[in-house]
Short mmCIF file of C-alpha atoms and ligand atoms in Angstrom, two decimals:
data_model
loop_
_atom_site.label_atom_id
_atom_site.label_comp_id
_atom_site.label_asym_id
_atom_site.label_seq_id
_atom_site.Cartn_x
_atom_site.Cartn_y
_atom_site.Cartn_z
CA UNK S 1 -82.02 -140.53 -45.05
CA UNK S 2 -82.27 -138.74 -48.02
CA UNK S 3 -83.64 -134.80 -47.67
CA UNK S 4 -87.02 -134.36 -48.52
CA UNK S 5 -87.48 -133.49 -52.47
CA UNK S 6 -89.41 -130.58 -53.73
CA UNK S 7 -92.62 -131.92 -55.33
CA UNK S 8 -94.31 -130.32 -56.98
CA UNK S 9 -91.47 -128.33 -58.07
CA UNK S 10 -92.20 -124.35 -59.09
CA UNK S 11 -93.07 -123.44 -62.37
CA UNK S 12 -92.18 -119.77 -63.41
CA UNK S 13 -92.86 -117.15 -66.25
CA UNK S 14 -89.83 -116.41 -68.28
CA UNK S 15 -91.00 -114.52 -71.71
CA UNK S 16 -88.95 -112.68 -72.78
CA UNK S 17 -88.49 -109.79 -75.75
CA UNK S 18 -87.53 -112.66 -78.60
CA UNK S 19 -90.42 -114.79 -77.18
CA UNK S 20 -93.07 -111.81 -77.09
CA UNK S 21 -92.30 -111.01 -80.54
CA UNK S 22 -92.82 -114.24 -81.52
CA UNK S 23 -96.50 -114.29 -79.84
CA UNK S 24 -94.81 -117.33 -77.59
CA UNK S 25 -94.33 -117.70 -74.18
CA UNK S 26 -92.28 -119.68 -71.95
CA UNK S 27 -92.47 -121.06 -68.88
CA UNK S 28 -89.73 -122.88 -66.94
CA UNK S 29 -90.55 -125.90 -64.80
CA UNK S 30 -87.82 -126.00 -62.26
CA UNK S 31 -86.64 -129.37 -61.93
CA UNK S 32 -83.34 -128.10 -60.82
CA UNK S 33 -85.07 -127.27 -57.62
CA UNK S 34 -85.88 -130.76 -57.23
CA UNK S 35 -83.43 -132.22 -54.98
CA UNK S 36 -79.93 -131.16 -54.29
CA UNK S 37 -78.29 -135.11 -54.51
CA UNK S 38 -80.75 -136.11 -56.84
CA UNK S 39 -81.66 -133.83 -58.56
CA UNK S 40 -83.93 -132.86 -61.74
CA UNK S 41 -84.04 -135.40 -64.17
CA UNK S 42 -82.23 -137.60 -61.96
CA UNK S 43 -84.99 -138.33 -58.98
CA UNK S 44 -87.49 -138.54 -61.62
CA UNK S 45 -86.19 -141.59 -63.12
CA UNK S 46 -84.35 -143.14 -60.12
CA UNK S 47 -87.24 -142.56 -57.88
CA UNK S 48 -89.79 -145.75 -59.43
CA UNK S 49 -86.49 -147.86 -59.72
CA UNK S 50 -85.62 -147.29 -56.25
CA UNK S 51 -88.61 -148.29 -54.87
CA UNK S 52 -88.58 -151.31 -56.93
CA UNK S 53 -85.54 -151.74 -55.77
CA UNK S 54 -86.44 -151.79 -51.82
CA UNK S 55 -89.77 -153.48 -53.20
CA UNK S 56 -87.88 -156.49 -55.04
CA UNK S 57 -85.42 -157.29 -51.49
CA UNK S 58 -82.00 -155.78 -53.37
CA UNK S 59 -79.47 -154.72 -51.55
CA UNK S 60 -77.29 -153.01 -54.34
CA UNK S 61 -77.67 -151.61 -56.79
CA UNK S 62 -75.09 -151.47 -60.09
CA UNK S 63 -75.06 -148.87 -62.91
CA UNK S 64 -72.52 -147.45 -65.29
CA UNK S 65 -71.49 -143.99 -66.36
CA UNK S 66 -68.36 -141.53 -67.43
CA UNK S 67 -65.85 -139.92 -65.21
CA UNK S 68 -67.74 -136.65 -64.57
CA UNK S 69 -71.55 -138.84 -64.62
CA UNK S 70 -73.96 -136.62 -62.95
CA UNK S 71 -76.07 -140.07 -63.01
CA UNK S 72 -73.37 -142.02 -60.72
CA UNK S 73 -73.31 -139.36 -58.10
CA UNK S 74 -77.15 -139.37 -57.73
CA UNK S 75 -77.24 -143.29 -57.33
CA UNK S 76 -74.58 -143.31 -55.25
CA UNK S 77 -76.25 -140.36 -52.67
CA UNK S 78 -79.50 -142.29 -53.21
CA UNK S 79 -78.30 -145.74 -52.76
CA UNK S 80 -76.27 -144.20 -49.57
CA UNK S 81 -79.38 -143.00 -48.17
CA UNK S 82 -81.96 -146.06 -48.48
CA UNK S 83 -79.34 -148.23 -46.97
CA UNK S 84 -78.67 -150.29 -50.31
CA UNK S 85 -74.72 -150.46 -51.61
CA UNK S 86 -74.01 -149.03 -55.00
CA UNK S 87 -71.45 -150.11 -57.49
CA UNK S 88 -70.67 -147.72 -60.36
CA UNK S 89 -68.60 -149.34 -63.59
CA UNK S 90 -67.06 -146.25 -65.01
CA UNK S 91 -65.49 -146.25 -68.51
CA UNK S 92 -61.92 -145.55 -68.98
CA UNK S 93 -59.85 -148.18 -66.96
CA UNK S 94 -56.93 -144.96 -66.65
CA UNK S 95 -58.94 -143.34 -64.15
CA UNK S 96 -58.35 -146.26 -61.96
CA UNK S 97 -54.79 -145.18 -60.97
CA UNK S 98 -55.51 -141.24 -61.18
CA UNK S 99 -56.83 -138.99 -58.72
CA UNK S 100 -60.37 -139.21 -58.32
CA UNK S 101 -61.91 -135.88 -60.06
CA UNK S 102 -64.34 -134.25 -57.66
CA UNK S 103 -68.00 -136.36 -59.41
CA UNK S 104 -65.82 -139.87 -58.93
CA UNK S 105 -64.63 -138.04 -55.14
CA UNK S 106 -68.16 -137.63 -54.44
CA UNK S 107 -69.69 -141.01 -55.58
CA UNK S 108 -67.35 -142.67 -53.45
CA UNK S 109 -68.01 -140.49 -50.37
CA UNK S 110 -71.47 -141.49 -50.55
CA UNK S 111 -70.34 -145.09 -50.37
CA UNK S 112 -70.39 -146.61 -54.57
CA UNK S 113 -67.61 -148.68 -55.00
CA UNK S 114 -66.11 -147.77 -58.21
CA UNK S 115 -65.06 -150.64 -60.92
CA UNK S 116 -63.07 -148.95 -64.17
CA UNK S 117 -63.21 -150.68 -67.40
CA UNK S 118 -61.70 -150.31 -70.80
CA UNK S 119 -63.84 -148.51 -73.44
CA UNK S 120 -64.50 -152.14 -75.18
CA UNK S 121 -65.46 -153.74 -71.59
CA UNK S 122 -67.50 -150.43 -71.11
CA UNK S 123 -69.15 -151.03 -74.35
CA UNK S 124 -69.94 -154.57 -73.55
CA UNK S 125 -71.32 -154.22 -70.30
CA UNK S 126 -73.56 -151.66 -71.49
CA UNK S 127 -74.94 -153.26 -73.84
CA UNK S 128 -75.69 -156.30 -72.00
CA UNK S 129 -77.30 -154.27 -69.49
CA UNK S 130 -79.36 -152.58 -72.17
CA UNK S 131 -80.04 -156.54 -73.52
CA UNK S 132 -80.92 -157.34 -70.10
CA UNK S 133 -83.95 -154.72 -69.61
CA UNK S 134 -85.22 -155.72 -73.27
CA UNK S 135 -85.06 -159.31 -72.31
CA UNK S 136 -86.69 -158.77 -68.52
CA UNK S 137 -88.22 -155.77 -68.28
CA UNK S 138 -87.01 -154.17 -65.19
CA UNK S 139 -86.37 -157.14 -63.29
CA UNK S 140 -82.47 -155.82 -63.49
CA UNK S 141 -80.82 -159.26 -63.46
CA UNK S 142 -77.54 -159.14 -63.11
CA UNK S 143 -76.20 -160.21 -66.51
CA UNK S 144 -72.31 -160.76 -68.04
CA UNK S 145 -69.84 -159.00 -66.21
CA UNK S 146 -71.87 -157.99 -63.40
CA UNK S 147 -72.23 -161.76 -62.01
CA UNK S 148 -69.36 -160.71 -60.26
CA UNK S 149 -71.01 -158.43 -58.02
CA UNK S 150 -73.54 -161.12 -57.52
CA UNK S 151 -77.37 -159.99 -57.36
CA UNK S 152 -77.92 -156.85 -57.84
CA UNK S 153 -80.70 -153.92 -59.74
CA UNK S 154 -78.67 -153.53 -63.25
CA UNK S 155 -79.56 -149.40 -63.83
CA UNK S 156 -78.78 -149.21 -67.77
CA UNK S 157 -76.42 -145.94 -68.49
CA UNK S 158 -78.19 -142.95 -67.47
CA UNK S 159 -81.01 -144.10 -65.68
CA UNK S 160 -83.30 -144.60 -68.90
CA UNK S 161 -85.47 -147.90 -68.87
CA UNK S 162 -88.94 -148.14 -68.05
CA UNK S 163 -89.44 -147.19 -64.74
CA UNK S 164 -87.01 -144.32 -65.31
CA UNK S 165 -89.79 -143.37 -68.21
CA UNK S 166 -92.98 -143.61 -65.79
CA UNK S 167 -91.25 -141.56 -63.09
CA UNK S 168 -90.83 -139.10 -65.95
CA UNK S 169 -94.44 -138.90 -66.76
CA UNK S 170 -95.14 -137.70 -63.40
CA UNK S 171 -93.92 -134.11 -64.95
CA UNK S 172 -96.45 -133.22 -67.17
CA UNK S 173 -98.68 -134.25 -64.37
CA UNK S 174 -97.90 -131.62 -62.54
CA UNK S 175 -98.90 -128.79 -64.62
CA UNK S 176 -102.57 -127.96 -65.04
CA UNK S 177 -104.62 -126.86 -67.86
CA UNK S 178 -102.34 -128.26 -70.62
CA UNK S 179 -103.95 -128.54 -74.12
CA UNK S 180 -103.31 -127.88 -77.74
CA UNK S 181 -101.12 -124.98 -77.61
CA UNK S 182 -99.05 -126.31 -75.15
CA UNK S 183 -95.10 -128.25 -76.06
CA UNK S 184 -93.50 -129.30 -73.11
CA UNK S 185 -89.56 -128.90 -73.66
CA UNK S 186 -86.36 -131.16 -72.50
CA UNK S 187 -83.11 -131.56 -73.22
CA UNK S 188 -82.33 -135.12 -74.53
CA UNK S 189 -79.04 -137.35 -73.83
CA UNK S 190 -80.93 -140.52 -73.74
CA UNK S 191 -84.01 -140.24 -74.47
CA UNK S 192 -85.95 -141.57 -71.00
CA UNK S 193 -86.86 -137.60 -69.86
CA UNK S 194 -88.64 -137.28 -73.06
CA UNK S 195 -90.34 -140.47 -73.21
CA UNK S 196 -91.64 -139.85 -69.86
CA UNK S 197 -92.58 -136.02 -70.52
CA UNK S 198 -94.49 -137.43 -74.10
CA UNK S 199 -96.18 -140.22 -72.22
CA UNK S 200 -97.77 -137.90 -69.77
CA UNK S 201 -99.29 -135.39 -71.91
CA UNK S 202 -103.02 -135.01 -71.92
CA UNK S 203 -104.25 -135.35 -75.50
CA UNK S 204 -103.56 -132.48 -77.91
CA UNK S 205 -100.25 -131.08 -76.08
CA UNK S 206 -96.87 -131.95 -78.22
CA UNK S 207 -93.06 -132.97 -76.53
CA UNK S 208 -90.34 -131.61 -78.08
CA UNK S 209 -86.61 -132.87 -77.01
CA UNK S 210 -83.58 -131.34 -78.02
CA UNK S 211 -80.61 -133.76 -78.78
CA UNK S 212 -77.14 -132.59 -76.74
CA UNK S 213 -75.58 -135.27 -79.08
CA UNK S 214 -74.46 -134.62 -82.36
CA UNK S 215 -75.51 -137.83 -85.22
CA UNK S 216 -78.27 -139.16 -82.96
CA UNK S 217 -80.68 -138.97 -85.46
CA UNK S 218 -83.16 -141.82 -86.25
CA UNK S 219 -80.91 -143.46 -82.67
CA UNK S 220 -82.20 -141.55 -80.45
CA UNK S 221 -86.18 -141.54 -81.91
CA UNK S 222 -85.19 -145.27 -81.88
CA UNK S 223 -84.41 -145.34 -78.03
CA UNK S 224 -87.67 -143.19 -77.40
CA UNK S 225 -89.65 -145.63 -79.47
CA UNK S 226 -88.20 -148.80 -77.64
CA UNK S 227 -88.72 -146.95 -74.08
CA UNK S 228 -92.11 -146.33 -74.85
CA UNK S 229 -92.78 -149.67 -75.72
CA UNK S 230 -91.08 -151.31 -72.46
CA UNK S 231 -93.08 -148.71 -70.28
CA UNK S 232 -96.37 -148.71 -72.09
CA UNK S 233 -96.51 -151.61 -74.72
CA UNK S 234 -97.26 -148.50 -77.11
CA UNK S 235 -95.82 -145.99 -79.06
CA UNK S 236 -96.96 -142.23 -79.20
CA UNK S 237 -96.98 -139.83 -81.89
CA UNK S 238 -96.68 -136.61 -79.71
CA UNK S 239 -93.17 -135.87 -80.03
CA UNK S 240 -90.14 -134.77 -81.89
CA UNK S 241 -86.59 -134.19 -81.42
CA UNK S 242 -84.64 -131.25 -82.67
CA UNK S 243 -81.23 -132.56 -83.88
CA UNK S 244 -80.12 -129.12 -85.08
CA UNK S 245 -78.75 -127.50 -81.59
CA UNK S 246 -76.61 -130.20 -80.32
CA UNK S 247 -73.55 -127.18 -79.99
CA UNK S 248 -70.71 -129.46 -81.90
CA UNK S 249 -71.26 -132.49 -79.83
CA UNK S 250 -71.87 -133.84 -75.87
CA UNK S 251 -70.62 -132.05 -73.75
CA UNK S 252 -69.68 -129.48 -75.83
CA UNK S 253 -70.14 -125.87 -75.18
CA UNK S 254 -69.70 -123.19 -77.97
CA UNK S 255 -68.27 -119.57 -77.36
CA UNK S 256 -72.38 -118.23 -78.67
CA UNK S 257 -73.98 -121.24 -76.33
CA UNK S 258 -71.38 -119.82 -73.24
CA UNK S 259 -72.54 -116.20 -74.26
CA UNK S 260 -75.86 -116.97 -74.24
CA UNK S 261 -75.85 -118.68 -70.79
CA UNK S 262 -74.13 -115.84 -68.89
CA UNK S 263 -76.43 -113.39 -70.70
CA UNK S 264 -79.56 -115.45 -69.61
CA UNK S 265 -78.79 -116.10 -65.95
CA UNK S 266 -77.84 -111.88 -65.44
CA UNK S 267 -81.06 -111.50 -66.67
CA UNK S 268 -83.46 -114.23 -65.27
CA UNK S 269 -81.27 -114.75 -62.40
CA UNK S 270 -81.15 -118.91 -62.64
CA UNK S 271 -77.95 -120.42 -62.76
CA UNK S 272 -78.08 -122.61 -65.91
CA UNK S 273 -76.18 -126.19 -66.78
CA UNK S 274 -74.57 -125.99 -69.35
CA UNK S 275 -74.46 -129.53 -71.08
CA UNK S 276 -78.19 -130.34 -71.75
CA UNK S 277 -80.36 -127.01 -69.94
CA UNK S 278 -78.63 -124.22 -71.71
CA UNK S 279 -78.30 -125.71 -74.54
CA UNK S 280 -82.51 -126.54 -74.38
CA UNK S 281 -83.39 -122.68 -74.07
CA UNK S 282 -80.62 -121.76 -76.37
CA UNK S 283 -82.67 -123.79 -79.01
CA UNK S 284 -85.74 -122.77 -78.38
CA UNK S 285 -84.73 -119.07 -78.54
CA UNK S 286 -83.11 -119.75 -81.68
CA UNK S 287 -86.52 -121.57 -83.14
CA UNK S 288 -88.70 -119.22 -81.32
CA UNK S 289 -86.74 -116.18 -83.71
CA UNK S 290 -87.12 -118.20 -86.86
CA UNK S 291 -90.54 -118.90 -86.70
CA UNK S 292 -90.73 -122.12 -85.66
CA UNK S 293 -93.31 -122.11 -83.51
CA UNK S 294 -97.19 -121.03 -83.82
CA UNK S 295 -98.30 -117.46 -82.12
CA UNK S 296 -99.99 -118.39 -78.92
CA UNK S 297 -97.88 -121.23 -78.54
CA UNK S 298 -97.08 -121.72 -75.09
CA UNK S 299 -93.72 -123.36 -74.55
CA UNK S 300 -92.54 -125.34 -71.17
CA UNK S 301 -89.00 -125.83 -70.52
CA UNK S 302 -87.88 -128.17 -67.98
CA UNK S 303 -84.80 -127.31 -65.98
CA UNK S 304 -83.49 -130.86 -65.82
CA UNK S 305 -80.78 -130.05 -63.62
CA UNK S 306 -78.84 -127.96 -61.81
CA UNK S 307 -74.79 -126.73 -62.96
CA UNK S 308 -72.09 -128.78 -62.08
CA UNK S 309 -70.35 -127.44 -58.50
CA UNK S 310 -66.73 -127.47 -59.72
C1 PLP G 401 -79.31 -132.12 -66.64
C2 PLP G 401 -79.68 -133.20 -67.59
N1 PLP G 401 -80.69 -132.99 -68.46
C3 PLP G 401 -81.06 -133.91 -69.36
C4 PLP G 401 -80.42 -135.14 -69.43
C5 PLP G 401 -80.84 -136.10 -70.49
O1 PLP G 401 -81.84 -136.95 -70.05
P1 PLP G 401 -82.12 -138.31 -70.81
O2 PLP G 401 -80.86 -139.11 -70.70
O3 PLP G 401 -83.25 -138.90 -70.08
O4 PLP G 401 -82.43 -137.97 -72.23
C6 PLP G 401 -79.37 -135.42 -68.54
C7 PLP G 401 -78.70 -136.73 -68.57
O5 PLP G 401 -79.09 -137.63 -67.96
C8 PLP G 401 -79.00 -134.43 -67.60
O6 PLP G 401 -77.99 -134.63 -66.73
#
């Protein structure tokens, strides 16, 4: 069984001085909180595909991600606990032979089997996943490759398709009293967070997503667009993304973006991640400073999830 998640999770006060002068505030939602196998951004999206999962009669489930995929472990723990089997296709067929690295250790302890493929099969695969949802919705049929695992829920790379992007929406339904001055804040890797976060704004509050990607402009408001019309058979006009803080690339993290992590968990006392979260309040200090924002603007951040343990 999985542990029971935190719902709704806490939302917390954290103006401070270069947010006061600004006449902003900001207010963390702590999705970090969430759920410690699953957690943030990750139960969100997994949680309406899961039960469609159990709903539908699978037994497995199959998805795809890196060698340090925060997204494999929480499928695999998640998978592990309903019962279902997992299969994770990671990309880089070295690994196979290697040591597993402590995220690859950990999927496998919770029972996904792991497949490796080249960067070209990787590619492949993905994409016919990705064709797959387009084509079906989020029926998941196994497609290409996969056959060989025989049936299965196809879970496109990082959890983002639909159902990822209605369990998403449940965020902004957890805070009250949201209205015109209000932006709701995420990090963005693929998109599905903020699709979800946009799609469940009342009228008059804005999204704003912060790409952790460097060149995803006009691909990822693409992938937002195309989510948005799988979910909702719409699109909405409440949302941006900032393509200006992405820190030199994924997974990149600056000397200044490192600085200004240690600096802001001495001082708020929340242990930050460093690939999508820090990088979120980084840029919204940054914009906050220059302006960007309205006075009385009132800015919440989600804390999509927590630091890796190693
Ligand atoms: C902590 C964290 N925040 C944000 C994201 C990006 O979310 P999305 O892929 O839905 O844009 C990820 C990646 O999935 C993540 O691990």
């Amino acid at each position: 069984m999985l542990e029971p998640a935190l719902l709704p999770t806490p939302l917390v006060d954290c103006t401070d001085e270069t947010f006061a002068r600004a006449g902003v505030e900001l207010r963390l939602k702590r999705d970090d909180l969430l759920h410690p196998s699953v957690p943030g951004n990750k139960w969100r999206k997994l949680g309406p595909n899961l039960s469609a999962a159990v709903a539908q009669g699978h037994t497995r489930l199959l998805t795809f991600g890196g060698a340090y995929s925060t997204h494999l472990r929480a499928v695999a723990a998640a998978a592990g606990a309903l019962g279902l089997e997992s299969v994770g296709l990671v990309r880089g067929e070295e690994l196979a032979d290697r040591p597993r690295n402590w995220s690859l250790r950990a999927a496998e302890r919770a029972g996904m089997r792991l497949e490796f493929l080249t960067r070209t099969e990787y590619r492949e695969a993905t994409g016919r996943a990705e064709d797959g949802i387009d084509a079906d919705a989020d029926a998941g049929t196994a497609v290409g490759p996969h056959r060989r695992w025989g049936p299965c829920l196809v879970l496109p790379e990082g959890g983002s398709n639909a159902l990822a992007v209605t369990g998403a929406a449940a965020i902004p339904a957890e805070l009250p009293d949201l209205g015109g001055h209000d932006v709701l804040c995420c990090p963005v890797g693929t998109g599905g967070t903020l699709a979800g976060i946009a799609a469940g704004l009342p009228p008059g509050a804005r999204a704003l997503g912060v790409a952790v990607l460097r060149g995803g402009e006009s691909y990822l408001e693409g992938e937002v667009t195309r989510l948005h019309r799988a979910a909702y058979g719409r699109e909405f006009g409440n949302w941006r993304i900032d393509h200006a803080h992405h820190g030199g690339g994924y997974g990149k993290v600056p000397a200044e973006l490192a600085v200004f992590a240690e600096r802001f968990e001495r001082r708020h006392g929340i242990p930050l991640e460093r690939r999508y979260v820090a990088k979120l309040l980084a840029a919204l200090t940054d914009l906050a400073a220059a302006g960007a924002f309205p006075r009385g603007t009132r800015l919440t951040a989600v804390v999509t999830g927590l630091p890796d343990p190693e």
